Amino acid sequence: MMVLLFWAMMLVVFAVATRIGRQFDLVPIVSQLLLATFGLPLLMLFWIEPHWQLSGAALIAPEWLKTLYGFAFALVLGNILSDVIELKMDRESLKIALPSFCIPFVCGLACAAWVLPEQHWLNALAIGLVFAITAIPVLYLYLKHIGYPLAATRRLVQTAILIDLACWTVFGLAQGSLHLSSLLLPLAGALLPLLFYACRIRRPLAYSLSFFGLLVVAEHYKLNALIFGIGYLSCMAWLKVALVPPLKTAWMNRLQTGLAIPLILTFGIVQINVSSALNSLSLVQFICAAGDAGRQQAAGQLAGPGLGWPFIPRRQPLEGKPAAQHSWFERNRLPQPAAATTVDQPGAVLRADADGPARHPAAGVGGPASNPFE
């Protein structure tokens, strides 16, 4: 009963945080991430564990919760893949993906060698991959909420998917856990649309329901759901069968924002034993290690994509002044939304402004949009 009360309370807390964030022009995923990063660990440390006597393992133990988590996972991943699978991977995405993976990976290895010098090499490799891996749902939802151009969103999310596949493949090979069965089973499931087509099943809803259902199964049995999802939707695209959402778009978005994302974030955060980490390290050591790791990860994540941008074809010189007078950042910044927009503060939601040129939260200053991907 207490476990059920906890999860109901978490959904309410996330809904309130999202509502408050909108008052400050924050997109829902940003508000939810702030709550999950700072609020949930403190809540577990000072209230849930000492007063409710509930550990993270107890909170995620119920089978009904794991089933619900599988449905939430399938909803989010299926929604992302259905939007980005239509565009083929191109050279521009690869030029961003390679440095975006390599630079943070090297920073992670350096951080592991400095902070944890006596750890096994596999642990150091895992830390390097944690630095390099991307949060695909966060990237996708943020770009979607700020009204980013669809084609540019697809390219960037495809780049993130490529990086994640590289991370998990490298770690699986190093750990010795990348068995043929972990690849063959998702690939076999991805060929199911061909079987449906051979059986003369033409209704798109049948393909779509089996897609979301098999995503739940893949997550439950710890198979590679990403490989399955990409392969399944690629087969559907080759057969020219459209993916039909099981619910209306408005309901899908509400479920994703109000249930799926809070459930996924909470499910991951409550498994972190904050009290154990604080007991094993002094407060000063913990703060220093976290600060240095955060700085190295941020530097790697910024430097990696930055190395890829100069090699991507760009548009003609920006209007208003000769190309030679533009800074490197103005010439290479990411594609802008089509409508003229401004922002009041970094990270805020883009808002229309008829009097000024387009701005982007990352840019900070206005100027005609330059799209390096086109």
Tab-separated table of C-alpha atoms in Angstrom:
chain	number	residue	atom	x	y	z
A	1	MET	CA	0.000	0.000	0.000
A	2	MET	CA	2.817	2.403	0.850
A	3	VAL	CA	4.513	1.613	-2.468
A	4	LEU	CA	1.322	2.431	-4.371
A	5	LEU	CA	0.949	5.645	-2.367
A	6	PHE	CA	4.535	6.626	-3.195
A	7	TRP	CA	4.069	6.225	-6.948
A	8	ALA	CA	0.743	8.062	-6.927
A	9	MET	CA	2.409	10.880	-4.993
A	10	MET	CA	5.266	11.016	-7.508
A	11	LEU	CA	2.868	11.446	-10.433
A	12	VAL	CA	1.174	14.322	-8.614
A	13	VAL	CA	4.530	15.932	-7.752
A	14	PHE	CA	5.694	15.726	-11.378
A	15	ALA	CA	2.405	17.222	-12.577
A	16	VAL	CA	2.777	20.132	-10.146
A	17	ALA	CA	6.429	20.664	-11.150
A	18	THR	CA	5.449	20.697	-14.823
A	19	ARG	CA	2.704	23.230	-14.137
A	20	ILE	CA	5.062	25.481	-12.168
A	21	GLY	CA	7.724	25.167	-14.866
A	22	ARG	CA	5.292	26.412	-17.498
A	23	GLN	CA	4.850	29.593	-15.453
A	24	PHE	CA	8.585	30.212	-15.930
A	25	ASP	CA	8.509	29.282	-19.646
A	26	LEU	CA	10.186	25.905	-19.081
A	27	VAL	CA	9.260	23.023	-21.351
A	28	PRO	CA	7.892	19.982	-19.450
A	29	ILE	CA	10.958	17.771	-19.904
A	30	VAL	CA	13.214	20.441	-18.344
A	31	SER	CA	10.983	20.783	-15.271
A	32	GLN	CA	10.800	17.011	-14.907
A	33	LEU	CA	14.573	16.614	-15.211
A	34	LEU	CA	15.199	19.296	-12.580
A	35	LEU	CA	12.847	17.534	-10.182
A	36	ALA	CA	14.386	14.120	-10.885
A	37	THR	CA	17.957	15.417	-10.532
A	38	PHE	CA	17.637	17.494	-7.374
A	39	GLY	CA	14.262	16.811	-5.761
A	40	LEU	CA	13.946	13.021	-5.846
A	41	PRO	CA	17.357	12.158	-4.295
A	42	LEU	CA	16.690	14.578	-1.418
A	43	LEU	CA	13.180	13.196	-0.990
A	44	MET	CA	14.533	9.644	-0.788
A	45	LEU	CA	17.379	10.611	1.552
A	46	PHE	CA	15.464	12.709	4.094
A	47	TRP	CA	11.907	11.371	3.994
A	48	ILE	CA	11.134	8.115	2.174
A	49	GLU	CA	14.006	5.976	3.495
A	50	PRO	CA	14.150	7.197	7.129
A	51	HIS	CA	10.420	7.748	7.786
A	52	TRP	CA	8.619	5.390	5.399
A	53	GLN	CA	11.288	2.677	5.763
A	54	LEU	CA	11.219	2.034	2.008
A	55	SER	CA	14.376	1.442	-0.034
A	56	GLY	CA	14.731	1.871	-3.770
A	57	ALA	CA	14.674	-1.899	-4.265
A	58	ALA	CA	11.351	-2.158	-2.418
A	59	LEU	CA	9.835	0.669	-4.451
A	60	ILE	CA	10.501	-1.056	-7.785
A	61	ALA	CA	9.816	-4.629	-6.626
A	62	PRO	CA	6.091	-5.019	-7.551
A	63	GLU	CA	5.473	-6.879	-10.796
A	64	TRP	CA	2.634	-4.557	-11.780
A	65	LEU	CA	5.072	-1.647	-11.628
A	66	LYS	CA	7.585	-3.390	-13.890
A	67	THR	CA	4.789	-4.101	-16.377
A	68	LEU	CA	3.688	-0.467	-16.271
A	69	TYR	CA	7.301	0.604	-16.750
A	70	GLY	CA	7.504	-1.613	-19.838
A	71	PHE	CA	4.440	0.080	-21.330
A	72	ALA	CA	5.868	3.530	-20.547
A	73	PHE	CA	9.181	2.572	-22.138
A	74	ALA	CA	7.416	1.265	-25.256
A	75	LEU	CA	5.322	4.421	-25.528
A	76	VAL	CA	8.289	6.793	-25.368
A	77	LEU	CA	10.676	4.796	-27.565
A	78	GLY	CA	7.967	3.955	-30.100
A	79	ASN	CA	6.938	7.595	-30.373
A	80	ILE	CA	10.535	8.685	-30.938
A	81	LEU	CA	11.379	6.033	-33.515
A	82	SER	CA	8.156	6.589	-35.451
A	83	ASP	CA	9.157	10.238	-35.953
A	84	VAL	CA	12.816	9.782	-36.884
A	85	ILE	CA	12.922	6.494	-38.803
A	86	GLU	CA	11.641	8.041	-42.041
A	87	LEU	CA	14.907	9.851	-42.731
A	88	LYS	CA	17.975	7.841	-43.783
A	89	MET	CA	21.235	8.225	-41.918
A	90	ASP	CA	23.439	10.619	-43.882
A	91	ARG	CA	27.041	11.802	-43.855
A	92	GLU	CA	26.146	14.945	-41.905
A	93	SER	CA	24.865	12.853	-38.993
A	94	LEU	CA	28.007	10.707	-39.054
A	95	LYS	CA	30.233	13.796	-38.985
A	96	ILE	CA	28.541	14.861	-35.759
A	97	ALA	CA	28.240	11.366	-34.283
A	98	LEU	CA	31.902	10.344	-34.490
A	99	PRO	CA	33.450	13.267	-32.549
A	100	SER	CA	30.392	13.394	-30.269
A	101	PHE	CA	31.206	9.828	-29.230
A	102	CYS	CA	35.008	9.875	-29.195
A	103	ILE	CA	35.706	13.118	-27.298
A	104	PRO	CA	33.369	12.498	-24.312
A	105	PHE	CA	34.532	8.867	-24.230
A	106	VAL	CA	38.178	9.936	-23.835
A	107	CYS	CA	37.161	12.479	-21.171
A	108	GLY	CA	35.329	9.719	-19.299
A	109	LEU	CA	38.363	7.425	-19.386
A	110	ALA	CA	40.559	10.254	-18.099
A	111	CYS	CA	38.085	11.011	-15.308
A	112	ALA	CA	37.937	7.324	-14.313
A	113	ALA	CA	41.737	7.069	-14.274
A	114	TRP	CA	41.965	10.131	-11.993
A	115	VAL	CA	39.004	9.614	-9.638
A	116	LEU	CA	39.053	5.775	-9.496
A	117	PRO	CA	42.635	4.737	-10.315
A	118	GLU	CA	42.384	1.300	-8.637
A	119	GLN	CA	39.199	0.175	-10.365
A	120	HIS	CA	39.068	-2.613	-12.956
A	121	TRP	CA	39.550	-1.507	-16.558
A	122	LEU	CA	35.980	-2.557	-17.368
A	123	ASN	CA	34.666	-0.077	-14.788
A	124	ALA	CA	36.755	2.671	-16.387
A	125	LEU	CA	35.329	1.714	-19.777
A	126	ALA	CA	31.806	1.912	-18.357
A	127	ILE	CA	32.443	5.427	-17.028
A	128	GLY	CA	33.786	6.484	-20.421
A	129	LEU	CA	30.636	5.184	-22.086
A	130	VAL	CA	28.436	6.949	-19.533
A	131	PHE	CA	30.109	10.201	-20.576
A	132	ALA	CA	29.537	9.466	-24.259
A	133	ILE	CA	26.004	8.115	-24.135
A	134	THR	CA	23.155	10.497	-24.880
A	135	ALA	CA	19.652	10.830	-23.492
A	136	ILE	CA	17.610	10.287	-26.644
A	137	PRO	CA	14.193	10.961	-25.071
A	138	VAL	CA	15.436	14.177	-23.455
A	139	LEU	CA	16.916	15.446	-26.724
A	140	TYR	CA	13.811	14.508	-28.700
A	141	LEU	CA	11.287	15.974	-26.257
A	142	TYR	CA	13.223	19.210	-25.793
A	143	LEU	CA	13.569	19.831	-29.527
A	144	LYS	CA	9.906	18.962	-30.044
A	145	HIS	CA	8.663	21.285	-27.307
A	146	ILE	CA	10.655	24.297	-28.541
A	147	GLY	CA	9.267	23.898	-32.062
A	148	TYR	CA	12.520	22.822	-33.723
A	149	PRO	CA	12.322	22.044	-37.467
A	150	LEU	CA	11.258	18.437	-37.981
A	151	ALA	CA	13.998	17.535	-40.477
A	152	ALA	CA	16.744	18.926	-38.218
A	153	THR	CA	15.228	17.165	-35.196
A	154	ARG	CA	15.294	13.871	-37.055
A	155	ARG	CA	18.939	14.279	-37.993
A	156	LEU	CA	20.019	15.147	-34.463
A	157	VAL	CA	18.025	12.328	-32.865
A	158	GLN	CA	19.382	9.867	-35.430
A	159	THR	CA	22.857	11.020	-34.455
A	160	ALA	CA	22.033	10.353	-30.801
A	161	ILE	CA	20.702	6.886	-31.679
A	162	LEU	CA	23.914	6.091	-33.548
A	163	ILE	CA	25.996	7.165	-30.536
A	164	ASP	CA	23.936	5.057	-28.142
A	165	LEU	CA	24.187	1.980	-30.354
A	166	ALA	CA	27.965	2.429	-30.489
A	167	CYS	CA	28.149	2.791	-26.683
A	168	TRP	CA	26.159	-0.334	-25.877
A	169	THR	CA	27.918	-2.375	-28.563
A	170	VAL	CA	31.380	-1.458	-27.256
A	171	PHE	CA	30.390	-2.204	-23.656
A	172	GLY	CA	28.751	-5.494	-24.621
A	173	LEU	CA	31.852	-6.632	-26.488
A	174	ALA	CA	34.142	-5.641	-23.612
A	175	GLN	CA	31.937	-7.311	-21.015
A	176	GLY	CA	31.571	-10.462	-23.080
A	177	SER	CA	27.781	-10.239	-22.863
A	178	LEU	CA	27.094	-9.454	-26.511
A	179	HIS	CA	25.920	-12.952	-27.437
A	180	LEU	CA	24.354	-13.801	-30.755
A	181	SER	CA	20.999	-14.383	-29.079
A	182	SER	CA	20.883	-10.776	-27.856
A	183	LEU	CA	21.140	-9.642	-31.472
A	184	LEU	CA	19.315	-12.406	-33.326
A	185	LEU	CA	16.126	-12.310	-31.248
A	186	PRO	CA	15.486	-8.561	-31.767
A	187	LEU	CA	16.350	-8.914	-35.459
A	188	ALA	CA	13.982	-11.874	-35.801
A	189	GLY	CA	11.210	-9.857	-34.182
A	190	ALA	CA	11.959	-6.955	-36.497
A	191	LEU	CA	11.139	-9.172	-39.499
A	192	LEU	CA	7.584	-9.779	-38.271
A	193	PRO	CA	6.081	-7.190	-40.709
A	194	LEU	CA	7.346	-9.343	-43.590
A	195	LEU	CA	5.469	-12.323	-42.129
A	196	PHE	CA	2.316	-10.243	-41.761
A	197	TYR	CA	2.617	-9.092	-45.353
A	198	ALA	CA	3.117	-12.666	-46.573
A	199	CYS	CA	-0.049	-13.664	-44.675
A	200	ARG	CA	-1.922	-10.894	-46.554
A	201	ILE	CA	-2.440	-8.792	-43.435
A	202	ARG	CA	-2.730	-5.216	-44.676
A	203	ARG	CA	-4.321	-3.343	-41.764
A	204	PRO	CA	-1.755	-0.828	-40.375
A	205	LEU	CA	-3.239	-1.141	-36.883
A	206	ALA	CA	-2.191	-4.811	-36.686
A	207	TYR	CA	1.413	-3.867	-37.498
A	208	SER	CA	1.340	-0.990	-34.999
A	209	LEU	CA	-0.126	-2.955	-32.084
A	210	SER	CA	2.407	-5.746	-32.543
A	211	PHE	CA	5.188	-3.143	-32.668
A	212	PHE	CA	4.286	-1.572	-29.325
A	213	GLY	CA	3.567	-4.980	-27.791
A	214	LEU	CA	6.928	-6.399	-28.819
A	215	LEU	CA	8.678	-3.303	-27.464
A	216	VAL	CA	7.185	-4.156	-24.064
A	217	VAL	CA	8.381	-7.760	-24.425
A	218	ALA	CA	11.883	-6.652	-25.484
A	219	GLU	CA	12.203	-4.383	-22.454
A	220	HIS	CA	10.889	-7.071	-20.094
A	221	TYR	CA	13.420	-9.679	-21.250
A	222	LYS	CA	16.295	-7.158	-21.456
A	223	LEU	CA	16.683	-7.481	-25.223
A	224	ASN	CA	17.955	-4.658	-27.408
A	225	ALA	CA	14.709	-2.768	-27.965
A	226	LEU	CA	16.465	-0.095	-30.020
A	227	ILE	CA	17.668	-2.574	-32.649
A	228	PHE	CA	14.232	-4.201	-32.733
A	229	GLY	CA	12.424	-0.879	-33.102
A	230	ILE	CA	14.654	0.409	-35.887
A	231	GLY	CA	14.464	-2.888	-37.782
A	232	TYR	CA	10.688	-3.247	-37.384
A	233	LEU	CA	9.916	0.280	-38.569
A	234	SER	CA	12.414	-0.059	-41.422
A	235	CYS	CA	10.513	-3.131	-42.626
A	236	MET	CA	7.242	-1.220	-42.357
A	237	ALA	CA	8.698	1.663	-44.352
A	238	TRP	CA	9.961	-0.751	-47.024
A	239	LEU	CA	6.481	-2.312	-47.238
A	240	LYS	CA	4.974	1.209	-47.295
A	241	VAL	CA	2.787	0.501	-44.264
A	242	ALA	CA	2.104	3.508	-42.050
A	243	LEU	CA	2.535	3.307	-38.289
A	244	VAL	CA	-0.814	4.062	-36.625
A	245	PRO	CA	-0.641	5.186	-32.973
A	246	PRO	CA	-2.871	3.077	-30.709
A	247	LEU	CA	-4.395	6.284	-29.308
A	248	LYS	CA	-5.047	9.775	-30.625
A	249	THR	CA	-2.028	12.069	-30.772
A	250	ALA	CA	-3.330	14.349	-28.020
A	251	TRP	CA	-3.829	11.400	-25.660
A	252	MET	CA	-0.428	9.975	-26.560
A	253	ASN	CA	1.238	13.283	-25.683
A	254	ARG	CA	-0.646	13.508	-22.381
A	255	LEU	CA	0.293	9.961	-21.432
A	256	GLN	CA	3.906	10.605	-22.358
A	257	THR	CA	4.205	13.836	-20.365
A	258	GLY	CA	1.999	12.935	-17.415
A	259	LEU	CA	2.764	9.232	-16.917
A	260	ALA	CA	5.540	7.710	-19.036
A	261	ILE	CA	8.349	10.239	-18.507
A	262	PRO	CA	7.744	10.684	-14.725
A	263	LEU	CA	7.584	6.908	-14.295
A	264	ILE	CA	10.811	6.287	-16.230
A	265	LEU	CA	12.718	9.056	-14.430
A	266	THR	CA	11.532	8.009	-10.967
A	267	PHE	CA	12.162	4.328	-11.683
A	268	GLY	CA	15.811	5.110	-12.424
A	269	ILE	CA	16.455	7.676	-9.691
A	270	VAL	CA	15.077	5.665	-6.752
A	271	GLN	CA	17.575	2.888	-7.473
A	272	ILE	CA	20.489	5.218	-6.661
A	273	ASN	CA	21.602	4.689	-3.063
A	274	VAL	CA	22.516	8.266	-2.144
A	275	SER	CA	23.114	7.510	1.547
A	276	SER	CA	25.581	4.730	0.690
A	277	ALA	CA	27.503	7.050	-1.634
A	278	LEU	CA	27.693	9.731	1.056
A	279	ASN	CA	28.856	7.196	3.667
A	280	SER	CA	31.665	5.840	1.467
A	281	LEU	CA	33.020	9.313	0.687
A	282	SER	CA	33.410	12.412	2.774
A	283	LEU	CA	31.245	15.355	1.777
A	284	VAL	CA	34.241	17.270	0.405
A	285	GLN	CA	35.418	14.273	-1.642
A	286	PHE	CA	31.916	13.694	-2.968
A	287	ILE	CA	31.468	17.326	-4.042
A	288	CYS	CA	34.941	17.531	-5.625
A	289	ALA	CA	34.565	14.264	-7.520
A	290	ALA	CA	31.077	15.152	-8.737
A	291	GLY	CA	32.182	18.645	-9.751
A	292	ASP	CA	35.246	17.486	-11.675
A	293	ALA	CA	33.319	14.699	-13.375
A	294	GLY	CA	30.560	17.110	-14.331
A	295	ARG	CA	33.018	19.623	-15.784
A	296	GLN	CA	34.810	16.960	-17.821
A	297	GLN	CA	31.552	15.512	-19.103
A	298	ALA	CA	30.204	18.941	-20.061
A	299	ALA	CA	33.468	19.834	-21.809
A	300	GLY	CA	33.470	16.552	-23.714
A	301	GLN	CA	29.825	16.817	-24.733
A	302	LEU	CA	30.385	20.360	-26.039
A	303	ALA	CA	33.726	19.712	-27.734
A	304	GLY	CA	32.562	16.553	-29.516
A	305	PRO	CA	29.710	18.037	-31.562
A	306	GLY	CA	31.734	21.235	-32.020
A	307	LEU	CA	34.374	19.301	-33.957
A	308	GLY	CA	31.695	17.946	-36.270
A	309	TRP	CA	29.926	21.183	-37.134
A	310	PRO	CA	32.640	22.796	-39.334
A	311	PHE	CA	32.556	19.817	-41.754
A	312	ILE	CA	28.803	20.063	-42.380
A	313	PRO	CA	27.668	21.924	-45.526
A	314	ARG	CA	26.238	25.338	-44.710
A	315	ARG	CA	23.941	27.777	-46.446
A	316	GLN	CA	24.996	30.879	-48.289
A	317	PRO	CA	26.459	33.762	-46.209
A	318	LEU	CA	24.068	35.189	-43.641
A	319	GLU	CA	22.135	38.277	-44.638
A	320	GLY	CA	22.923	41.720	-43.309
A	321	LYS	CA	26.736	41.635	-43.424
A	322	PRO	CA	29.473	39.876	-45.383
A	323	ALA	CA	30.330	36.305	-44.410
A	324	ALA	CA	33.852	37.317	-43.383
A	325	GLN	CA	32.421	39.474	-40.558
A	326	HIS	CA	30.472	36.628	-38.963
A	327	SER	CA	31.922	34.786	-35.987
A	328	TRP	CA	32.608	31.053	-36.080
A	329	PHE	CA	29.609	30.456	-33.820
A	330	GLU	CA	27.247	32.430	-36.079
A	331	ARG	CA	28.394	30.457	-39.118
A	332	ASN	CA	28.105	27.052	-37.458
A	333	ARG	CA	25.223	27.266	-35.023
A	334	LEU	CA	22.435	24.720	-35.192
A	335	PRO	CA	19.364	25.151	-37.457
A	336	GLN	CA	16.701	27.558	-36.238
A	337	PRO	CA	12.905	27.260	-36.176
A	338	ALA	CA	11.269	28.670	-39.287
A	339	ALA	CA	9.212	31.333	-37.492
A	340	ALA	CA	10.827	34.495	-36.128
A	341	THR	CA	11.235	34.011	-32.408
A	342	THR	CA	12.888	35.471	-29.336
A	343	VAL	CA	13.699	34.249	-25.867
A	344	ASP	CA	13.820	36.082	-22.575
A	345	GLN	CA	16.260	33.739	-20.860
A	346	PRO	CA	18.444	30.745	-21.739
A	347	GLY	CA	16.500	27.489	-21.906
A	348	ALA	CA	13.120	29.235	-22.117
A	349	VAL	CA	10.407	28.275	-24.560
A	350	LEU	CA	10.696	30.046	-27.905
A	351	ARG	CA	8.070	32.741	-28.415
A	352	ALA	CA	7.031	34.627	-31.519
A	353	ASP	CA	8.284	38.164	-32.000
A	354	ALA	CA	7.284	40.047	-35.095
A	355	ASP	CA	9.781	42.870	-34.560
A	356	GLY	CA	13.046	40.942	-34.414
A	357	PRO	CA	14.990	38.202	-36.161
A	358	ALA	CA	14.999	34.558	-35.105
A	359	ARG	CA	16.772	33.604	-31.911
A	360	HIS	CA	17.547	30.265	-30.305
A	361	PRO	CA	18.048	29.528	-26.607
A	362	ALA	CA	21.593	28.291	-27.212
A	363	ALA	CA	22.524	31.346	-29.274
A	364	GLY	CA	21.321	34.137	-27.014
A	365	VAL	CA	21.540	36.814	-29.702
A	366	GLY	CA	19.384	37.356	-32.747
A	367	GLY	CA	20.324	36.992	-36.356
A	368	PRO	CA	18.985	35.419	-39.539
A	369	ALA	CA	18.850	31.654	-39.168
A	370	SER	CA	21.657	29.553	-40.579
A	371	ASN	CA	21.019	25.831	-41.093
A	372	PRO	CA	24.249	23.849	-41.452
A	373	PHE	CA	22.342	20.673	-42.238
A	374	GLU	CA	20.900	21.919	-45.506
